[in-house]
PDB file of C-alpha atoms in Angstrom:
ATOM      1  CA  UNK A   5     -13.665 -14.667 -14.930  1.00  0.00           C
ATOM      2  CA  UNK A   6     -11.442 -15.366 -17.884  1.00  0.00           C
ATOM      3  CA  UNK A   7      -9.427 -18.879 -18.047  1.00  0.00           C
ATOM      4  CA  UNK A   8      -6.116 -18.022 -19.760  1.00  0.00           C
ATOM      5  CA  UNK A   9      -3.806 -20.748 -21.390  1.00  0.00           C
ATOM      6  CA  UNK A  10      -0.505 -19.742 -18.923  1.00  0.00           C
ATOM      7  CA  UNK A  11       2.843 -20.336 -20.652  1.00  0.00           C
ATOM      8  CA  UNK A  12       4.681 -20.189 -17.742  1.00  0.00           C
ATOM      9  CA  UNK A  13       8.060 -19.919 -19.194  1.00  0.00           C
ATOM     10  CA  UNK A  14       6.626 -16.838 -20.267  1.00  0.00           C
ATOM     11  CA  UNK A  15       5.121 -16.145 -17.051  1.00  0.00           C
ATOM     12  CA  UNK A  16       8.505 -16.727 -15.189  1.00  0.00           C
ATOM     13  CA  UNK A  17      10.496 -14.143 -17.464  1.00  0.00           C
ATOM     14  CA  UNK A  18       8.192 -11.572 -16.940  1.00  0.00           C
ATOM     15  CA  UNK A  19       8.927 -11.116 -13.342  1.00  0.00           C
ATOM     16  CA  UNK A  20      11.041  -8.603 -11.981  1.00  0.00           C
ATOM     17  CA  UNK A  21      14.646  -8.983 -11.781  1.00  0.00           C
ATOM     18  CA  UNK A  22      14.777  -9.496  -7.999  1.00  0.00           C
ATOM     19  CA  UNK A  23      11.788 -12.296  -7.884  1.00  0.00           C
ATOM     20  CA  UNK A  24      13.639 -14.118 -11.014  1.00  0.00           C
ATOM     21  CA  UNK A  25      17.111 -13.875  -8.004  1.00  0.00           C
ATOM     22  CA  UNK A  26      15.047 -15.037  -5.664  1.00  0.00           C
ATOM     23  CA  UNK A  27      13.221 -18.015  -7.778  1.00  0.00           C
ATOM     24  CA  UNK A  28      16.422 -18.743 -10.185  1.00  0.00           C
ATOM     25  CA  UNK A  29      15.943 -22.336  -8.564  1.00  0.00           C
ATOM     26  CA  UNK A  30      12.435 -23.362  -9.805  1.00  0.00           C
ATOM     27  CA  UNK A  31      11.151 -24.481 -12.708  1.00  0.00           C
ATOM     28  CA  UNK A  32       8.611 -22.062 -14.549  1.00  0.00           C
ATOM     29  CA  UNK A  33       5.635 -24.749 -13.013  1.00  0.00           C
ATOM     30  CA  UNK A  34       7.142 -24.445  -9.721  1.00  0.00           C
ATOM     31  CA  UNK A  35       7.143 -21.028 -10.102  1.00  0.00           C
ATOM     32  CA  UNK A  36       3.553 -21.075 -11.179  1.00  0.00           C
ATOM     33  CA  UNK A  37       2.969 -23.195  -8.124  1.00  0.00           C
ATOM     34  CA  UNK A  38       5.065 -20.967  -4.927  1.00  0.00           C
ATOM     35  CA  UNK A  39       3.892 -17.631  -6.557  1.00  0.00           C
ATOM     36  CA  UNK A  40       0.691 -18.094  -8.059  1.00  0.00           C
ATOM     37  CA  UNK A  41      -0.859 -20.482  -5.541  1.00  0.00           C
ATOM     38  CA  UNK A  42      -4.616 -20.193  -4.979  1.00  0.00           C
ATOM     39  CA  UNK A  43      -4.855 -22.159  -1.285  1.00  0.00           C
ATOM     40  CA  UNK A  44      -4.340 -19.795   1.882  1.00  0.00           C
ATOM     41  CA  UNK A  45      -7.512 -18.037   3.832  1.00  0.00           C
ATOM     42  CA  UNK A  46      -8.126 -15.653   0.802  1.00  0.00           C
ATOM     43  CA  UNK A  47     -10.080 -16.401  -2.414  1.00  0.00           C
ATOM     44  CA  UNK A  48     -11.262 -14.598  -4.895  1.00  0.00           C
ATOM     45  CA  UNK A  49     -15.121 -15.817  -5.284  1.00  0.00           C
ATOM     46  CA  UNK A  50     -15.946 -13.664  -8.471  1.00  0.00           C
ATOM     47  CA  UNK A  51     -14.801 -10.684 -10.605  1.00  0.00           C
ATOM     48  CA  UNK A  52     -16.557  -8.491 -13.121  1.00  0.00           C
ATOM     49  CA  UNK A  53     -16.594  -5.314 -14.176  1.00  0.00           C
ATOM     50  CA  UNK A  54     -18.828  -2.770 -11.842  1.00  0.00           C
ATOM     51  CA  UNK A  55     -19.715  -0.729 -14.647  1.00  0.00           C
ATOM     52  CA  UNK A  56     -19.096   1.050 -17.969  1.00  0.00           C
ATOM     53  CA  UNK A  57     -15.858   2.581 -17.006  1.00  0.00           C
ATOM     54  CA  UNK A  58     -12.724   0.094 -16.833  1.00  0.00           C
ATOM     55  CA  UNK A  59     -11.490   1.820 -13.304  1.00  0.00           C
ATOM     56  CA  UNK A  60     -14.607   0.020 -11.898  1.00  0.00           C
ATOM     57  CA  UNK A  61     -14.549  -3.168 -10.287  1.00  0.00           C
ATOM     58  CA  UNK A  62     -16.865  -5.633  -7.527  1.00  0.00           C
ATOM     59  CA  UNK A  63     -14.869  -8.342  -6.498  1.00  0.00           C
ATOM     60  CA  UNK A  64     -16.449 -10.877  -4.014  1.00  0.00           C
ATOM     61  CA  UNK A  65     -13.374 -12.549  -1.258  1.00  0.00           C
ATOM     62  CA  UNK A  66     -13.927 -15.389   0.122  1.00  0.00           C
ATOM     63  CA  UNK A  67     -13.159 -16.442   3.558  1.00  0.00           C
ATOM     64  CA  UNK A  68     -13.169 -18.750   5.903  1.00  0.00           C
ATOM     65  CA  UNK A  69     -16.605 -18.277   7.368  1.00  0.00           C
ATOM     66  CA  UNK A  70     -17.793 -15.079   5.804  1.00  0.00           C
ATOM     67  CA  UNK A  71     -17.555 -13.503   2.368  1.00  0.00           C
ATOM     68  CA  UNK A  72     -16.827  -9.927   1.533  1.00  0.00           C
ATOM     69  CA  UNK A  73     -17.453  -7.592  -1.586  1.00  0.00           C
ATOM     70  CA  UNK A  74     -15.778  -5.056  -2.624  1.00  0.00           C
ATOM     71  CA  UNK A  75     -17.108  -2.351  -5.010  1.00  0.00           C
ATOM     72  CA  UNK A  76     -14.276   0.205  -5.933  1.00  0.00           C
ATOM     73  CA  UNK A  77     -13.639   2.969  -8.384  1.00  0.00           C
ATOM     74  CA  UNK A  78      -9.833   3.700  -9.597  1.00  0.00           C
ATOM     75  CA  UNK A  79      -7.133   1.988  -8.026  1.00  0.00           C
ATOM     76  CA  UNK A  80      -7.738  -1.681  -6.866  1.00  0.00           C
ATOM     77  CA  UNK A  81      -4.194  -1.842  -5.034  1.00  0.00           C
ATOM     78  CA  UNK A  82      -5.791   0.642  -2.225  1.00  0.00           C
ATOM     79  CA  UNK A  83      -9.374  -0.557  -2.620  1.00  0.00           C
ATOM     80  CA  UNK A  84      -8.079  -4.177  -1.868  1.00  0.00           C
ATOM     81  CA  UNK A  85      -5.267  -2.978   0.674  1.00  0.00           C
ATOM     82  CA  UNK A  86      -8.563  -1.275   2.638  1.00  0.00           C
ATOM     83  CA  UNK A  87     -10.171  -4.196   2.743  1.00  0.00           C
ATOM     84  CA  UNK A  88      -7.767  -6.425   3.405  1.00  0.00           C
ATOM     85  CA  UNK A  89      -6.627  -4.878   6.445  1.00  0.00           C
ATOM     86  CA  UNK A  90     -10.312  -4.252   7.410  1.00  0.00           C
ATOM     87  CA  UNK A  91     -10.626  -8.445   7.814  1.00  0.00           C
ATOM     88  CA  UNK A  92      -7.145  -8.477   9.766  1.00  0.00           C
ATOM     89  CA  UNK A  93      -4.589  -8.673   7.104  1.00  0.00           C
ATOM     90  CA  UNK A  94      -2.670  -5.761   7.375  1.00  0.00           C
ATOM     91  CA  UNK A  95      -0.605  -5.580   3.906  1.00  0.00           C
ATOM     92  CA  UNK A  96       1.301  -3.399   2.651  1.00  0.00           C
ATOM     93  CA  UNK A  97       2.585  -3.535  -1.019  1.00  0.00           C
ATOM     94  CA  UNK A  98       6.961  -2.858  -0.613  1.00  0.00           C
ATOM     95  CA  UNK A  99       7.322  -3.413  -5.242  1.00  0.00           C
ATOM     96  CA  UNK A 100       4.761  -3.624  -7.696  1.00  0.00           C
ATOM     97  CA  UNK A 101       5.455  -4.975 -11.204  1.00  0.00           C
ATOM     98  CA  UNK A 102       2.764  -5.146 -14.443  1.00  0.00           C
ATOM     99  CA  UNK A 103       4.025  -6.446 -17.866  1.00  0.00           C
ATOM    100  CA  UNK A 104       1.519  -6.712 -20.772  1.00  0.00           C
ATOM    101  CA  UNK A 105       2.258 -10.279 -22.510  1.00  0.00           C
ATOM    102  CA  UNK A 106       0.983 -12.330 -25.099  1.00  0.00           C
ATOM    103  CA  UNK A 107      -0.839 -14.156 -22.532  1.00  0.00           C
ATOM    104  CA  UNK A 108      -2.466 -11.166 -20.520  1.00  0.00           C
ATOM    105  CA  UNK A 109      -1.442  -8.968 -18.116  1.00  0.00           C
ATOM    106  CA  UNK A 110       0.748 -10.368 -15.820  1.00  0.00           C
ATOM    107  CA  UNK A 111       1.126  -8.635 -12.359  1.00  0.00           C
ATOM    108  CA  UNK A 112       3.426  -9.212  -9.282  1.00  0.00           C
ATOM    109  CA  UNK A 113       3.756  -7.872  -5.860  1.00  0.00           C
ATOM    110  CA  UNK A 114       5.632  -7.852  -2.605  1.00  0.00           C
ATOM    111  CA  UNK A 115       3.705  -7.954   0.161  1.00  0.00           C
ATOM    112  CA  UNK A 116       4.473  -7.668   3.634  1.00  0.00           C
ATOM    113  CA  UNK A 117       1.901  -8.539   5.851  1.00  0.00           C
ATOM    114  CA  UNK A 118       2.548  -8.871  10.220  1.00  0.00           C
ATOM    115  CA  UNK A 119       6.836  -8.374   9.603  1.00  0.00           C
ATOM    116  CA  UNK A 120       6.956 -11.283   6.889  1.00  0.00           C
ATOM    117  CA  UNK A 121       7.666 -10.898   3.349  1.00  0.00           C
ATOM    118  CA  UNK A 122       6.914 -12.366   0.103  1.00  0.00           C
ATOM    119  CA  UNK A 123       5.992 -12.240  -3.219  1.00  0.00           C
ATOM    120  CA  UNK A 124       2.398 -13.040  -4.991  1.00  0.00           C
ATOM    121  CA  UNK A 125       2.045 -13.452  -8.997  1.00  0.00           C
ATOM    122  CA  UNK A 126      -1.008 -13.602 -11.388  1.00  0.00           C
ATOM    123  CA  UNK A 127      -1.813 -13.444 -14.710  1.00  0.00           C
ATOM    124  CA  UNK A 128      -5.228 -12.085 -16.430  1.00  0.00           C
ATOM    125  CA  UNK A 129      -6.637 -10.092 -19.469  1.00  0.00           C
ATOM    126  CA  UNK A 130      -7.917  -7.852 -16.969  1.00  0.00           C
ATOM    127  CA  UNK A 131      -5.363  -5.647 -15.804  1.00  0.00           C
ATOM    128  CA  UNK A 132      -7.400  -5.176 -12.493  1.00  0.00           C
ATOM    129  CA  UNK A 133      -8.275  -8.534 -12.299  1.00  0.00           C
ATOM    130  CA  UNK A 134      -4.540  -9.064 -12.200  1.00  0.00           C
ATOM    131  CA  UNK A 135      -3.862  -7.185  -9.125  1.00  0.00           C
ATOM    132  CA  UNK A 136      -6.125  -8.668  -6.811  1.00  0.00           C
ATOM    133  CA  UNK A 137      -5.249 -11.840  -7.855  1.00  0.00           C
ATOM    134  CA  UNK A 138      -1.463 -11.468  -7.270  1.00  0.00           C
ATOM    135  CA  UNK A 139      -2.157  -9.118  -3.888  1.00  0.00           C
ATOM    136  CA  UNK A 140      -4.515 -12.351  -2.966  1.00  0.00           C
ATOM    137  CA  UNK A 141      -1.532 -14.862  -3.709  1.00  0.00           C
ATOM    138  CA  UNK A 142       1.090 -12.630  -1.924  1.00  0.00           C
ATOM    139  CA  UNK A 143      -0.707 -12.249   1.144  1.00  0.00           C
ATOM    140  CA  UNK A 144      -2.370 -16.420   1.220  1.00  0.00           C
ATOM    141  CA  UNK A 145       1.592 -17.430   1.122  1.00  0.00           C
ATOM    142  CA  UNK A 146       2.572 -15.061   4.064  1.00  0.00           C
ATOM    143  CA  UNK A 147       0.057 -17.128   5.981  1.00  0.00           C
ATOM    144  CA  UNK A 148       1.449 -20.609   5.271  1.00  0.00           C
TER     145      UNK A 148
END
C-alpha cells in the first residue's frame, strides 16, 4: 500500500456536486474524517497487484473474526460488490465518481446497503486501490 500526502482541500473539491451539497457544512478535515473514515466492521488488510496486467487485483478484508481475499480480474466495483454481499453486506453502488488529481486518484461512491444511504471517499495512486477503499468507507459508515 501507498501512503499519500492528502490535501484535503483538494480532496473535498473533487467530489461530486451532490456530496459537496450534502457536506457544504464541513471543513475539508471533517470531510476527510465522515467520508473517508477507516473504523466500521470492514478493513482493508492488504492490496497489491495480482499480476502483470493492471485489471488484476488480491485484496485481503478484514473482519471481525475472519478475513477474506479476494482475487479478481477487471472490474473491482463487482468483484468487491460479490464479496461483500457474500459476508452479509448487501451493497449496491446508486453514483460512482473518479477524478485523477495531483494527489492520486480520488474515488467516491454512494452506497446503499439494507435501505440506508451514504457516501464513502478515498484517495490512492492506484485507481483500483481507490475503489475498494471508498466502497469499504461507504459501506463501514452505513453501519454506524
Amino acid at each position: 500500500m501507498t501512503i499519500l500526502t492528502l490535501d484535503t482541500d483538494m480532496f473535498h473539491a473533487a467530489a461530486p456536486k451532490g456530496l459537496r451539497a450534502e457536506s457544504a457544512d464541513l471543513t475539508a478535515a471533517q470531510f476527510h474524517v465522515r467520508y473517508c473514515g477507516h473504523t466500521g466492521p470492514i478493513r482493508l488488510g492488504d492490496w497489491s497487484p495480482a499480476g502483470s496486467r493492471s485489471a488484476e487485483f488480491t485484496a485481503t478484508l478484514e473482519f471481525a473474526d475472519h478475513l477474506r481475499t479476494v482475487v479478481a480480474t477487471g472490474n473491482p466495483v463487482a468483484a468487491m460488490t460479490s464479496a461483500l454481499y457474500e459476508e452479509g453486506y448487501p451493497v449496491e453502488i446508486l453514483q460512482f465518481h473518479q477524478r485523477h488529481t495531483a494527489a492520486g486518484t480520488a474515488t467516491f461512491v454512494q452506497c446503499e446497503c439494507n435501505g440506508r444511504r451514504g457516501w464513502g471517499a478515498a484517495l490512492s495512486d492506484d485507481s483500483a486501490e481507490s475503489t475498494v477503499r471508498a466502497m469499504i468507507a461507504g459501506v463501514n459508515r452505513l453501519g454506524r
